[in-house]
Short mmCIF file of C-alpha atoms and ligand atoms in Angstrom, two decimals:
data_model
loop_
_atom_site.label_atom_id
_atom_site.label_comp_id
_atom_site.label_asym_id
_atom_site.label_seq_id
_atom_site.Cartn_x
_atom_site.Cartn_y
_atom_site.Cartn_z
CA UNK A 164 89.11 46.47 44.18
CA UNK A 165 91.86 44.65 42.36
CA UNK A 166 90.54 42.36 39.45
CA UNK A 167 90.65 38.28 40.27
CA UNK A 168 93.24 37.37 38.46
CA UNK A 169 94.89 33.62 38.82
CA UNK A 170 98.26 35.32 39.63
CA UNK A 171 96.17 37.37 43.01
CA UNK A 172 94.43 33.71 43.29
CA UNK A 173 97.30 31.87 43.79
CA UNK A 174 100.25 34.17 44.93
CA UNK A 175 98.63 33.36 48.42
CA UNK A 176 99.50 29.50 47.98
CA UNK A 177 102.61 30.87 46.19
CA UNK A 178 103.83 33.05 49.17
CA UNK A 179 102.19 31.95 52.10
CA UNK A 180 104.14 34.21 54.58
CA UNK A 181 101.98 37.10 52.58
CA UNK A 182 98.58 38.24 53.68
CA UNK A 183 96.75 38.54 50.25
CA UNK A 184 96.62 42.46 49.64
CA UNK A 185 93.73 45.00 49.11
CA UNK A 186 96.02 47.90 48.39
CA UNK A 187 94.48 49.61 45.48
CA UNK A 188 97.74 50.22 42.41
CA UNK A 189 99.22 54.03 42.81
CA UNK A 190 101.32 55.58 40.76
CA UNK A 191 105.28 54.12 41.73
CA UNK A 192 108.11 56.76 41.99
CA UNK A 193 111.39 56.49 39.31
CA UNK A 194 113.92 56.27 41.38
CA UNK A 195 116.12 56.72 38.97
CA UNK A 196 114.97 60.17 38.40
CA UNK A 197 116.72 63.59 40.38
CA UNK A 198 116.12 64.55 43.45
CA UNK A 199 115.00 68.16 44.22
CA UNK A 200 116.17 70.38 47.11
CA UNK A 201 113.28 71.54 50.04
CA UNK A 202 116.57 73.02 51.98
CA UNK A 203 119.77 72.61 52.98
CA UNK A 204 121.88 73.08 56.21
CA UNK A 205 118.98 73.98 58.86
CA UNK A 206 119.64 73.86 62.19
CA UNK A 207 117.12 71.54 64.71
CA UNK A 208 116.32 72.00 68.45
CA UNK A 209 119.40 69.51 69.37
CA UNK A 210 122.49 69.27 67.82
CA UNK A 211 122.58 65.82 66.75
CA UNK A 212 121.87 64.14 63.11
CA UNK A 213 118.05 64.17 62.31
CA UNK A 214 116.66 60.14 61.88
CA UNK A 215 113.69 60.65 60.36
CA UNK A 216 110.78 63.28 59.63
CA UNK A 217 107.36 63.36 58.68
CA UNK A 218 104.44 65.77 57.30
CA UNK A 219 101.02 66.64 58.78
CA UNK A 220 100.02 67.08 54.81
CA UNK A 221 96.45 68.42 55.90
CA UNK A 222 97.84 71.04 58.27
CA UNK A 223 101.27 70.95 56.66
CA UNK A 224 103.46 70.55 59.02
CA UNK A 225 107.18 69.25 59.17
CA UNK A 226 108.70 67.65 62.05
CA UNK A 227 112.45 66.16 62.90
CA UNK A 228 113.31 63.55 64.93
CA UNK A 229 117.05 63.46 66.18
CA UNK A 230 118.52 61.71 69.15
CA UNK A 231 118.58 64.14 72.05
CA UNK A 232 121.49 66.40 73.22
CA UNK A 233 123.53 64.24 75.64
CA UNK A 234 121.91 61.28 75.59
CA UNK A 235 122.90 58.34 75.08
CA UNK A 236 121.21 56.28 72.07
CA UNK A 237 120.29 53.29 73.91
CA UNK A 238 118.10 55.58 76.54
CA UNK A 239 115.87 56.15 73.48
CA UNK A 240 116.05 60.15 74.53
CA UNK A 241 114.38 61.77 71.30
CA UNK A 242 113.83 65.79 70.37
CA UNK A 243 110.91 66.23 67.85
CA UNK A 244 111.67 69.62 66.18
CA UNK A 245 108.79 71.51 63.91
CA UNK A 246 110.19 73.40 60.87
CA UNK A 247 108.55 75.33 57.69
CA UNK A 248 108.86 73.88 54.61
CA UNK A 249 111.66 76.78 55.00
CA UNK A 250 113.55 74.80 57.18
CA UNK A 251 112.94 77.75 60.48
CA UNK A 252 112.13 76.30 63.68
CA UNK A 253 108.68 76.90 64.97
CA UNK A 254 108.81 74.77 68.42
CA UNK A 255 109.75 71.31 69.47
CA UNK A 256 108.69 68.43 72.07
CA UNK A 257 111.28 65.89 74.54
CA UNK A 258 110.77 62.22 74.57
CA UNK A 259 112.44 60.54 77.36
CA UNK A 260 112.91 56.45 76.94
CA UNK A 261 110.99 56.49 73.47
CA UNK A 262 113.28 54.50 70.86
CA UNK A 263 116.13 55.53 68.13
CA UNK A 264 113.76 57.07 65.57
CA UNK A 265 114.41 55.32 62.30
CA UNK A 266 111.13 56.14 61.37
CA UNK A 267 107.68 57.73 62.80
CA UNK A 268 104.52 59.14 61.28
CA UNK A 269 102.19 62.50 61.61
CA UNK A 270 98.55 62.51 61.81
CA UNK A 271 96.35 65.42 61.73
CA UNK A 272 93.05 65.74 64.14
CA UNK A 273 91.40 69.04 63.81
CA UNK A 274 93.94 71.50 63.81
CA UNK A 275 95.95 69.44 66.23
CA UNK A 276 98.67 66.86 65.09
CA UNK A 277 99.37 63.24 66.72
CA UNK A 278 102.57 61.39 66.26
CA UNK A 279 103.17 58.16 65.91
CA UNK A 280 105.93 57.27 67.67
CA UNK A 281 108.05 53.77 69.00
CA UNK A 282 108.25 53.86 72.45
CA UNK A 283 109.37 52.10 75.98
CA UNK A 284 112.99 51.60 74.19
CA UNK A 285 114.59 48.20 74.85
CA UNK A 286 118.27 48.12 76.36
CA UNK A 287 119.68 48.80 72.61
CA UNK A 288 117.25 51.77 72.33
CA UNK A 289 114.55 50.66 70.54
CA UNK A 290 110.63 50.78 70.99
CA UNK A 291 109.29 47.88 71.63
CA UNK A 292 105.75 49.24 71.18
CA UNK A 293 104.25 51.60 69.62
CA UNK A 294 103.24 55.36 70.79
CA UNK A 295 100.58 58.02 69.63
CA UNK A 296 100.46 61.43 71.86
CA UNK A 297 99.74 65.04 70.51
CA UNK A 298 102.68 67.20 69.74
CA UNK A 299 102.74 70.17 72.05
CA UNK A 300 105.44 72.64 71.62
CA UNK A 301 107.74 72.89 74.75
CA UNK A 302 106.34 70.09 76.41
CA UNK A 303 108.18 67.06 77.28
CA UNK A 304 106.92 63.48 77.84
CA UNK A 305 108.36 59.77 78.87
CA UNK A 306 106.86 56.79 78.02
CA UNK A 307 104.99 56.32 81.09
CA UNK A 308 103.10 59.97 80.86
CA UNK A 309 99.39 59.96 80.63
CA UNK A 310 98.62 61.47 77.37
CA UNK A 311 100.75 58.62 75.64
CA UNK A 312 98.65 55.80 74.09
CA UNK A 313 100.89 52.95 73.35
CA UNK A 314 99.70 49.55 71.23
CA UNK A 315 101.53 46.54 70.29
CA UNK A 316 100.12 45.78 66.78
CA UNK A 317 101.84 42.09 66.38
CA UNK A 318 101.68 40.18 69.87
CA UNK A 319 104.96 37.93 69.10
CA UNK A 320 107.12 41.03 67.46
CA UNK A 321 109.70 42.21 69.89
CA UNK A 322 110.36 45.88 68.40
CA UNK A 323 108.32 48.25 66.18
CA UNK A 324 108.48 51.90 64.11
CA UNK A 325 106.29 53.22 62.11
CA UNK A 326 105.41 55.60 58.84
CA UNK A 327 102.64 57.42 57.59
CA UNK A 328 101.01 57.24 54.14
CA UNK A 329 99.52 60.67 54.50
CA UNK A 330 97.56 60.60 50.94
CA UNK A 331 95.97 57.34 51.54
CA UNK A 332 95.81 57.51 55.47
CA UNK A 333 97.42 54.63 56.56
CA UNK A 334 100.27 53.52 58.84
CA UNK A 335 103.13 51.42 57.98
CA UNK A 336 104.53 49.19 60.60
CA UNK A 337 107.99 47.33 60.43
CA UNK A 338 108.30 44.89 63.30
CA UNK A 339 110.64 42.86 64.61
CA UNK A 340 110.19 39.22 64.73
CA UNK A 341 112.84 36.84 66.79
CA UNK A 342 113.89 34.11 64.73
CA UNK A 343 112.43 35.54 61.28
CA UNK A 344 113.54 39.41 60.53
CA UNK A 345 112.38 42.27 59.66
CA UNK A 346 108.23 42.01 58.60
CA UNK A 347 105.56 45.12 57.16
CA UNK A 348 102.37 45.30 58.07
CA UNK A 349 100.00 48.10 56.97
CA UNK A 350 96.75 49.51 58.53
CA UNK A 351 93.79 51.73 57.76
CA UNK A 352 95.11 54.93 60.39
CA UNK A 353 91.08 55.02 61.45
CA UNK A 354 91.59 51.21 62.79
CA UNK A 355 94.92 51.90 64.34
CA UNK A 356 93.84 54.81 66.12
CA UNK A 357 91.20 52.60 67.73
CA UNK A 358 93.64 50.23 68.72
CA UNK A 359 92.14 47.67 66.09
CA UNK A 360 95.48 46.08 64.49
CA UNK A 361 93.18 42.82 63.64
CA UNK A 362 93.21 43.16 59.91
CA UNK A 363 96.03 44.46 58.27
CA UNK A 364 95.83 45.65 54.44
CA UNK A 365 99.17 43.69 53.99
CA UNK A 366 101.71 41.71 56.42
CA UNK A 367 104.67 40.61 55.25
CA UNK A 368 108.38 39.65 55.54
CA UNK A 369 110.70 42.12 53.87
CA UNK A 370 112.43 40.48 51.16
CA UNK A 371 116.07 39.69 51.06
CA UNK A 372 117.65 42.70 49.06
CA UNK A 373 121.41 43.08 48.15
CA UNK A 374 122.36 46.74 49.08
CA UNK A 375 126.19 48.09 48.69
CA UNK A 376 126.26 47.65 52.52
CA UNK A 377 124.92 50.68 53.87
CA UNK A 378 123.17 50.77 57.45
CA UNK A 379 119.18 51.23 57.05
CA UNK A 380 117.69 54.91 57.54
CA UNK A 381 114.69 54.81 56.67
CA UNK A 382 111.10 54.27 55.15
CA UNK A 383 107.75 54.93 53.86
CA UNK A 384 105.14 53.90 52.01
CA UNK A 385 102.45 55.89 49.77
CA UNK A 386 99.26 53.91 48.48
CA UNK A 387 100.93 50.31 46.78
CA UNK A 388 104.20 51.04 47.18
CA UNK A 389 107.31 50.55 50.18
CA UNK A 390 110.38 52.80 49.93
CA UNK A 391 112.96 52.00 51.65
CA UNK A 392 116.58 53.91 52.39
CA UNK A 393 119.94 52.69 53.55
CA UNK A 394 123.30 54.45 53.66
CA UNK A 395 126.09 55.93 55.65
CA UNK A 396 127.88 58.91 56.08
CA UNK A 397 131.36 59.78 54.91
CA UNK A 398 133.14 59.61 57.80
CA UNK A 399 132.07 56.09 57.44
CA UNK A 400 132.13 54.98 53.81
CA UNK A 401 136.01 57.22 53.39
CA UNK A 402 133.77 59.56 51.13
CA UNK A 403 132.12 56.93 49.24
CA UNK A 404 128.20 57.78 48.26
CA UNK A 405 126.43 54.44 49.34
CA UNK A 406 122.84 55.67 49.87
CA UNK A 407 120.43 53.85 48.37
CA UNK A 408 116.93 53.43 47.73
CA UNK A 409 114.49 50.29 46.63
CA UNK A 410 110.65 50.19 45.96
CA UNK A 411 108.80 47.18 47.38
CA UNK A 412 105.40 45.94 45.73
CA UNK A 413 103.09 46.05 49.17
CA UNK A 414 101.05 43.52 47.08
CA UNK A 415 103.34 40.75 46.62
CA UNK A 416 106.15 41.41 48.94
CA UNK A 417 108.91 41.54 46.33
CA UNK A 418 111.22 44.27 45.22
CA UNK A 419 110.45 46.25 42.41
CA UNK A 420 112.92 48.79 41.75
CA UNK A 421 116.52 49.33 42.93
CA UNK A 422 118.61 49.71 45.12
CA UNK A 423 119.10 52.28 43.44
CA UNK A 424 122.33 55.12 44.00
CA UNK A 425 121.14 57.96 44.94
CA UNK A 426 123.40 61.03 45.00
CA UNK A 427 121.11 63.57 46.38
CA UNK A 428 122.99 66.28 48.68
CA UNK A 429 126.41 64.45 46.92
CA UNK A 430 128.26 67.79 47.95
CA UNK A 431 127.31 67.99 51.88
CA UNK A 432 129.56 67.79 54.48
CA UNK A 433 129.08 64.76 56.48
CA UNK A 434 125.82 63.37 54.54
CA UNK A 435 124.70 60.76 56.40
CA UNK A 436 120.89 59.38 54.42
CA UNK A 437 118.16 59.73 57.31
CA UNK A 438 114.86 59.44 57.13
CA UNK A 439 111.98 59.15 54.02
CA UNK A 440 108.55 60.78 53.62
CA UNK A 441 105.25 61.40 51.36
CA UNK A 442 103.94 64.70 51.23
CA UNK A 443 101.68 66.04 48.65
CA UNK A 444 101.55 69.67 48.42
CA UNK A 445 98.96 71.86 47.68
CA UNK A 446 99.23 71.85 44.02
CA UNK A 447 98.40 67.93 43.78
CA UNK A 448 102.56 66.92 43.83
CA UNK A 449 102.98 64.49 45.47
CA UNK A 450 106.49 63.75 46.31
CA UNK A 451 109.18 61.11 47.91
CA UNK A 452 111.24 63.07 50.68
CA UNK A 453 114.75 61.58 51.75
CA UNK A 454 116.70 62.80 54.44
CA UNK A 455 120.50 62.99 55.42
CA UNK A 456 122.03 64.62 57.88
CA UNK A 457 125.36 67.39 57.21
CA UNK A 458 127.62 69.13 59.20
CA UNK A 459 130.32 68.54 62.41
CA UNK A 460 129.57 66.87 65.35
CA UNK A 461 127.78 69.80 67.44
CA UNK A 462 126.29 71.58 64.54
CA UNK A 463 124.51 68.85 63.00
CA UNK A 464 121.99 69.93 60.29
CA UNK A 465 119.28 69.03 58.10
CA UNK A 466 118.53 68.46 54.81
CA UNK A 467 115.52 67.42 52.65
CA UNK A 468 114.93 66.14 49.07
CA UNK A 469 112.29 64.93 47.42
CA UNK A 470 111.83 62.79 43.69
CA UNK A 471 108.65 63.70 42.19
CA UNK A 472 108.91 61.69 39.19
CA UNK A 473 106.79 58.89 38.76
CA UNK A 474 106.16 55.47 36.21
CA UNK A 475 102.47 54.96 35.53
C1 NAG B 117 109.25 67.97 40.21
O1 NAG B 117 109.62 69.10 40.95
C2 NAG B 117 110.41 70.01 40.21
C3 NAG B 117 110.94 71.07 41.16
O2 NAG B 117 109.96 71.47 42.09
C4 NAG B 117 109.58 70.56 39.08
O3 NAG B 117 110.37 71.46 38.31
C5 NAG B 117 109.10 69.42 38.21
O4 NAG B 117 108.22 69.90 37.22
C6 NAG B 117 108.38 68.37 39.04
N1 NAG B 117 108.12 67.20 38.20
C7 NAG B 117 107.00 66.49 38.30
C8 NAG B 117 106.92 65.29 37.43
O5 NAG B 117 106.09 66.80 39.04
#
C-alpha cells in the first residue's frame, strides 16, 4: 500500500477526472537508454505490417497481429501469427470483423493462452468492445463465433484496445470517450476475466502530450507505469526518424518521461514503429519491447526491440 501522504490525499480534489490509484511504485524504464535487438526482418503469416504483439511470459509465447492479406482495414480482418523469440513461425489464427490492432494482450491458462482482443470493428475498423477467445493454431473466428467472450468495460466509451501487464497481471484498457478523448483504465486480469470491470486500479484521461507529429502505434503498461509509442514510417516522414516514446505515471495521470526519439531499427527499410510489450524472461529481465514494421509492400516484416534499462 502506498503511504498517506497529503499529495495522494488531495491529488483526488486536485485532479478529479483521476480515480485515486492503488498501483504499487515499480521500477520505470530510461527511455533514454538503447534499445536491444530480439530480431530483425521475420516474415509473419500475412504480408502486411505487424500492429502490435504480445507475450504469454508464463508459457513464453510471442504473437503478431497484422491486418489481414486483402482486407481492407476498416473490415477489422486481423492474422495473429505465433513466433519464437527467434522470430520462426510456429502457427497462426484469422479474425474476421475484429478491429485494427493497435494494441492487444496475452494471457496464459494452463498451458493454453487467451487473447485479449478489440472486437465487432466499427465502420472505421475499430473494436468497439472488447474480446477474449483461446488462440488455436489454424483456426479462424469472427466476432460472432461462440468461443469469443466479448465485454464492454466503460458503458459510455464508444471504442476500446487493450494491453497486458504480464508481471503484475493486469490489463490495460484505452477507451474511447465521445466528446472527451482518449482515457486508461487498468484492471486486476482475475476481475476482468470474470467480466467484473467495477473497480478499476486507475481510470484516467490521457494527458495532452506534444509529440513531433507521429501517428500513435502503440502501448503498454508494466506495474506503475504507461508507455506509450507514436511514429511513422519513411515513406511517410521523407526518411525522417519520428518515433517516439513517453512514460505516463498510472498514479497521477501525468507524463513522466519523454517523448523521447527513439532510433531503434534507424537502418530498416520502411520502419514504420508498431506495437509495445513487457516481457520478463527467465533470468528475472524484464524488458520494454517496441515494434516497427520493415520491408516493401508484399514482404512486410517484423522487427522487435526491447530497453532494459531502468531508473529506480
Ligand atoms: C540489457 O540487455 C542487454 C542485451 O541483452 C544486456 O547486455 C544488458 O546487460 C542488459 N541490461 C540490463 C540493465 O539488464
Amino acid at each position: 500500500m502506498q503511504p498517506l501522504t497529503l499529495t495522494t490525499l488531495l491529488l483526488p480534489l486536485l485532479l478529479p477526472h483521476l480515480t485515486l490509484a492503488t498501483v504499487p511504485t515499480t521500477p520505470r524504464f530510461d527511455l533514454t537508454k538503447p534499445s536491444y535487438d530480439l530480431f530483425r526482418h521475420k516474415t509473419l503469416h500475412d504480408d502486411t505490417v505487424q500492429q502490435s504483439f504480445t507475450f504469454d511470459n508464463t508459457n513464453r509465447r510471442l504473437f503478431v497481429a497484422q491486418r489481414r492479406n486483402g482486407a481492407d482495414s476498416s473490415l477489422g480482418n486481423l492474422c495473429i501469427t505465433q513466433l519464437d523469440f527467434g522470430g520462426s513461425q510456429l502457427g497462426y489464427m484469422h479474425l474476421t470483423g475484429f478491429g485494427h490492432g493497435v494494441a492487444f494482450g496475452a494471457q496464459p491458462s494452463g498451458s493454453s493462452t487467451y487473447l485479449w482482443t478489440e472486437v465487432d470493428a466499427n465502420s472505421n475498423g475499430y473494436g468497439t468492445r472488447l474480446a477474449r477467445f483461446k488462440f488455436t493454431s489454424g483456426t479462424s473466428l469472427s466476432a460472432s463465433s461462440a468461443g469469443v467472450q466479448k465485454f464492454k468495460p466503460v458503458a459510455a466509451a464508444t471504442e476500446f484496445t487493450c494491453s497486458v501487464d504480464p508481471v503484475n497481471n493486469r490489463l490495460v484498457v484505452r477507451y474511447h470517450l465521445p466528446g472527451s478523448g482518449k482515457h486508461i483504465a487498468v484492471y486486476t486480469l482475475s476481475a476482468a476475466t470474470a467480466g467484473d470491470f467495477s473497480s478499476p486500479l486507475v481510470d484516467f484521461k490521457i494527458p495532452t502530450i506534444t509529440t513531433l507529429g507521429g501517428a500513435f502505434q502503440g502501448y503498454t503498461a508494466y506495474g506503475r507505469y504507461l508507455y506509450l509509442l507514436w511514429g511513422d514510417s519513411y515513406d511517410v516522414t521523407g526518411g525522417t526518424v519520428n518515433s517516439q516514446v513517453a512514460t505516463v505515471d498510472l498514479n497521477t495521470g501525468l507524463l513522466v518521461q519523454g517523448p523521447t526519439l527513439t532510433k531503434a531499427g534507424e537502418t530498416l527499410s520502411f520502419r514504420e514503429a508498431e506495437g509495445m510489450a513487457i516481457y520478463k524472461t527467465e533470468g528475472g529481465q524484464t524488458r520494454l519491447f517496441l515494434g516497427f514494421a520493415s520491408g516493401i509492400a508484399g514482404d512486410r516484416r517484423s522487427n522487435l526491440f526491447y530497453k532494459n534499462a531502468t531508473i529506480a
